[in-house]
Amino acid sequence: MTEQIEKALQREYEAGFVSDIESDTFEPGLNEDIIRRISAMKEEPEWMLEWRLKAYRSWLEMDEPEWAHVHYPEIDFQSISYYSAPKSMKDKPKSLDEVDPELLKTYEKLGIPLHEQMMLAGVAVDAVFDSVSVVTTFRDKLEEAGVIFCPISEAVHKYPELVKKYLGSVVPQRDNYYAALNCAVFTDGSFVYIPKGTKCPMELSTYFRINEQNTGQFERTLIIADEGSHVSYLEGCTAPQRDENQLHAAVVELVALDDAEIKYSTVQNWYPGDENGKGGIYNFVTKRGICHTNAKISWTQVETGSAVTWKYPSCILKGDNSIGEFYSVALTRGAQQADTGTKMIHLGKNTKSTIISKGISAGKSNNSYRGLVRMNPGAAGARNFTQCDSLLIGDKCGAHTFPYVESRNPTAIVEHEATTSKVSDDQMFLCQQRGLDPEKAVSMIVNGFCKEVFKELPMEFAVEAGKLLEISLEGSVG
Amino acid sequence: MSNWLNGAVARAESVSDWLAPKRQASLALLREAQWPTRKTEAWKYIPINVWDRTELQSDAVEVNAVAESIEGLNSIDLVFVNGELTSDLNDELPAGLSIVSLADASADAQSWAAETFASVKPSRHLFGLVNDVLATQGVLIDVAAEAVIEQPIRIVNVLTQDSEAHTRVLVRLGQNAKASVVEQFCGNQRSKNTGFAEYKVGESARLEHYRFALQTGESLSIGGSHFELATRAELNSTLVGFGSTLQRVDVDVTHAGEHAFAKLNAIYLLDGKELFDLHSTIEHAVPHGTTEENVRGIVADNSRAVFNGRIHIHRDAQKTLAELNNRNLLMSDRAEIDTKPELEIYADDVRCAHGATIAEIDKTALYYLQSRGVSRSQAQIMLNFGFINELVDEMPNDVLAEWLRPQLRDRFAAMEVK
Amino acid sequence: MLSIKNLHASVEEKNILKGLELEIKPGEVHAIMGPNGAGKSTLGYVLTGRDGYSVEQGSAELDGVDLLELEAEERARAGLFLAFQYPVEIPGVSNLEFLKASVDAVREARGEEALSSKDFLKMAREASKQVNLPADFLKRGVNEGFSGGEKKRNEILQMLLLKPKLCILDESDSGLDIDALQVVAEGVNSQRSPDRSFIVVTHYQRLLDYIKPDFVHVLADGKIVKSGDYSLAHELESQGYAWLKDQPADEAATNDVAEG
């Protein structure tokens, strides 16, 4: 029975193709000169370069974290190229018509058409290809509402005050090894600013694509929701199928000012490597948001890709009555390893957090939830509820739960629960006896297991997530 | 590195007895070991440096301390005062039971004990290694196959001012044997001790176990009870801990044989500036094992409790049932609770769950009692007691439960009412 | 016995009671009826001093003692008893321990001698027999694993033991079958006396058929909007509460004072 289930979960990595695009790629290596060259390519002001160099010098003194439940060979940071951009992007195309058709074809193949007339209505996309942003759609429409949505490299020039004020304000440069590295070498990513009292008129989305060989992608995203504003943001990612491992070390910072709300959804589908663990992306990501008074940040993630995932989208609940949420589905197969979870740091009074984590392990994979809930002395009346469920498929995988719960306020209430289960033979038999094939049966069971998380995804993404898990989402969305 | 540890290693070099080969192996590990810091996961929340910093007066006065017996328990008492065995082991023992001093072991006892020593307790514990090399005092308890020992065996460690003590207990239960062992620690003055016990519970044997870690005040105490369960063995263990300047207890169970059953209850009650750190690892190495673990704590005033409960289901341990529940009441805004229940699972056909809660006393229940005329402070004591009493009620030995209850009540009464 | 004047109270900054007036003389049984959300349960909680219920205005006195100044337990010792709509479960604390602590505290406040454990046990056993609770219930945790009916009977049992001056029964009939309802009613009727009064809060007339009240009040939107005798309960049962809304509030209040 297990074999049938595993077969049902196997699928081709459809985004594994390589685009034939001529690129300007730096030679591998990391030193201050490389950082100066990245900064020069982006024509950055001096303060930005200084900021990068400071981070680089910190990074040199830091150690790679070893506490996660993942194993991989030592990364040679000198063998990675830290910048790669399609040649055609050098002239900075002014409109979509000037963009290399091969690039547009790549996104089309990935199901992300960048021509506005072809696009999903209501979703603005920033498409990042290796180290540069190719195009950001629907900008005019967003500008009408006062919403800024542009590549972060552009924001450094156009909105230096906002960038200076908030960049590194949620994730300090020295926060961790990969965050420091990102600060030094980040190349592109998205910048979002929602003005006071504004409800962003459409979903914002960034699609990250790694194409070039031996490169790392170090994207940086900064989202600022001003007082009383509201935004929903989606992130997707894919990479070609290669035998070598590639590094993706992103930093995402969210700032939700008083009464603001940010919903951040991710469908992560980096190349996971083959069944034996050859190739795949190392996904070492730092994501964190800060909530001011009455603000809310909601993280939803569907993690299906990457050879190794190390990722803890977190909330600092600084303001009174602020709310943090984390909804996660992590599916690991083959030799994948995921160590993911969240941190909820309760500082303000009556702050609330909810954590729902669903881990599905199959094959020889290892899937860990790692979380921290901290009630600081000021968090009077705060509340947390955490539910971590693991589903094991087969007897060669691992499912682990490492929750840290720390409380220093007697009026705060923390509740943590974790369970583990399997797709039982009885469930499979029942489905099959009712005429379902094993694939459909597994789909249904896994879908049911993930339901609480899927219902948090925006409609467009829910469909994509469903496709990724090869399961029908009928009845669980909307 | 720690001065104290360097000194301990130096002292260990002069220890030479029948356990020498075992001690040498541990000493080698100890020489390589790092003194824990805040970054050491197993000591993350506890400032272990207090152990290093605390100076004991070397010209400590000899004290003729005695251990009070427990009325009605009718136990076989083995008393250590500052690490020295003071009980006479020549009294007649029930048939099938053998108890000998570690320092004075017969060749027979040496053979099984040498095999057991440091084989049940994992070598990762720094202070376990310290105990391996320094514990020259201890007892070896052997319960023959089929023997049912009705009298509880009580091992008491009394620590007085400025004492340092390292004691070791090794217990073996033969097939179908049944016994009850109580490990009790007392003393409230400045002292340092490590007390580790290793239990090999044989096929279908039943062990009832209590660890009363009741040291308080300025005492520093680190120790553990470690169990290995053979096929169909049954363990019922209760830990009760009060805090002190430093208290760390490890309770580890390895399911080495199929269909074994472990029930672990633990209680900690902290007040003042006390610390208590409980670590528990359950290794399900084989299929069909069952573990039920319930841990409850009340943490008042400026105290701090740490709980780390790990359940590790190995690749082949199919059909394991394991549940861990940790509930805490936080009584003050200066107190802290850090809890980390962990699951590490490598087998799919298992049922595992854990839960942890931290909350304050139930306000509705408090009001209910007040509305019946009970004062707020008394209501608080009753509710705290009730929260803990559920586990006390589950203790199989009623005499011990009765002995414990007034002590718990005294603790609750002393807790500052907010 | 009980005198409530212009009582305004709120919970979580929401005004629930808005100028409630009520006078109860010794030996009287008053029923309070009214639609959901009218403030019926709030009245019981405010009088007995539950946390989170704050009084903005007005007074409540029990035999001349200002209740609102007292802690919850002091009110209980002064003779006020609330039979909870949802009795609280307290695992680990046995009923016996709970009842003894409670009875000791109340007796001490009255200047009565403490009961010996033996006498208390005897009294508790008799009382549990009276409300049809099995003998082993005294050893069990407070309300732990009790059925709805058992919980309500346990409330009545506590009333029997504490011998309060004024008992408030907060929907003691809800969720009860006819047998349990009779037990509750008999418990109350057995305690009726010239120096003990009752407030029976209920949604339905059903309980009032067994406990005949001297007065019936309708509580709506935080005030007593109509008062009458037992026949008012029948009227409400057949016509509901809607017709009361048409009455001018002033008139209702005047009636209330006139009749109270």
Tab-separated table of N, CA and C in Angstrom, chain A residues 1 6 27 33 58 61 64 69 78 92 129 134 137 163 209 251 267 279 329 338 340 343 383 390 408 431:
chain	number	residue	atom	x	y	z
A	1	MET	N	0.833	-1.214	0.000
A	1	MET	CA	0.000	0.000	0.000
A	1	MET	C	0.859	1.253	0.000
A	6	GLU	N	3.368	6.235	-2.316
A	6	GLU	CA	4.562	6.965	-2.724
A	6	GLU	C	4.540	7.278	-4.198
A	27	GLU	N	32.427	36.196	-12.230
A	27	GLU	CA	33.181	34.978	-11.931
A	27	GLU	C	32.883	34.594	-10.473
A	33	ASP	N	35.613	43.457	-3.238
A	33	ASP	CA	35.590	43.939	-4.605
A	33	ASP	C	34.316	43.503	-5.337
A	58	SER	N	30.653	41.848	9.005
A	58	SER	CA	30.019	41.086	10.096
A	58	SER	C	29.980	39.600	9.745
A	61	GLU	N	32.815	37.311	10.388
A	61	GLU	CA	33.059	36.909	11.784
A	61	GLU	C	32.030	35.904	12.290
A	64	GLU	N	28.288	29.577	10.506
A	64	GLU	CA	27.107	28.992	9.878
A	64	GLU	C	26.303	28.265	10.956
A	69	HIS	N	17.919	20.575	11.948
A	69	HIS	CA	17.929	19.132	11.731
A	69	HIS	C	18.123	18.847	10.239
A	78	GLN	N	33.091	30.596	-1.994
A	78	GLN	CA	33.930	31.189	-3.041
A	78	GLN	C	33.665	30.560	-4.409
A	92	LYS	N	18.205	48.222	-19.766
A	92	LYS	CA	17.012	48.571	-18.990
A	92	LYS	C	15.791	48.824	-19.872
A	129	PHE	N	14.597	37.517	-12.399
A	129	PHE	CA	15.310	36.468	-13.131
A	129	PHE	C	16.766	36.533	-12.700
A	134	VAL	N	12.958	41.658	-14.113
A	134	VAL	CA	12.737	41.753	-15.559
A	134	VAL	C	11.642	42.778	-15.832
A	137	THR	N	4.550	44.441	-13.510
A	137	THR	CA	3.329	44.741	-14.264
A	137	THR	C	2.370	45.612	-13.455
A	163	VAL	N	13.719	53.363	2.192
A	163	VAL	CA	14.628	52.212	2.231
A	163	VAL	C	15.591	52.342	3.406
A	209	ARG	N	12.989	33.357	-10.333
A	209	ARG	CA	13.469	32.275	-11.174
A	209	ARG	C	14.985	32.273	-11.137
A	251	VAL	N	16.113	37.488	2.136
A	251	VAL	CA	15.619	38.142	3.346
A	251	VAL	C	14.332	38.881	2.984
A	267	VAL	N	4.403	30.115	-2.399
A	267	VAL	CA	4.416	28.745	-2.868
A	267	VAL	C	5.835	28.502	-3.351
A	279	GLY	N	21.742	17.376	-6.487
A	279	GLY	CA	21.261	18.667	-6.988
A	279	GLY	C	20.177	19.257	-6.096
A	329	VAL	N	2.279	24.417	5.038
A	329	VAL	CA	2.316	23.030	4.583
A	329	VAL	C	3.720	22.799	4.060
A	338	ALA	N	13.681	19.474	5.258
A	338	ALA	CA	13.101	20.782	5.574
A	338	ALA	C	13.153	20.997	7.071
A	340	THR	N	11.633	23.920	9.142
A	340	THR	CA	10.889	25.177	8.971
A	340	THR	C	9.862	25.340	10.073
A	343	LYS	N	8.637	31.974	14.499
A	343	LYS	CA	8.835	32.539	15.834
A	343	LYS	C	7.753	33.576	16.060
A	383	ARG	N	-2.005	35.578	23.919
A	383	ARG	CA	-2.559	34.254	23.696
A	383	ARG	C	-1.850	33.631	22.509
A	390	SER	N	1.990	16.044	11.825
A	390	SER	CA	2.882	15.413	10.860
A	390	SER	C	2.190	14.208	10.258
A	408	ARG	N	6.956	34.483	30.306
A	408	ARG	CA	7.331	35.274	31.470
A	408	ARG	C	6.193	36.184	31.899
A	431	CYS	N	-11.300	4.326	0.403
A	431	CYS	CA	-11.378	5.155	-0.800
A	431	CYS	C	-11.437	4.288	-2.053
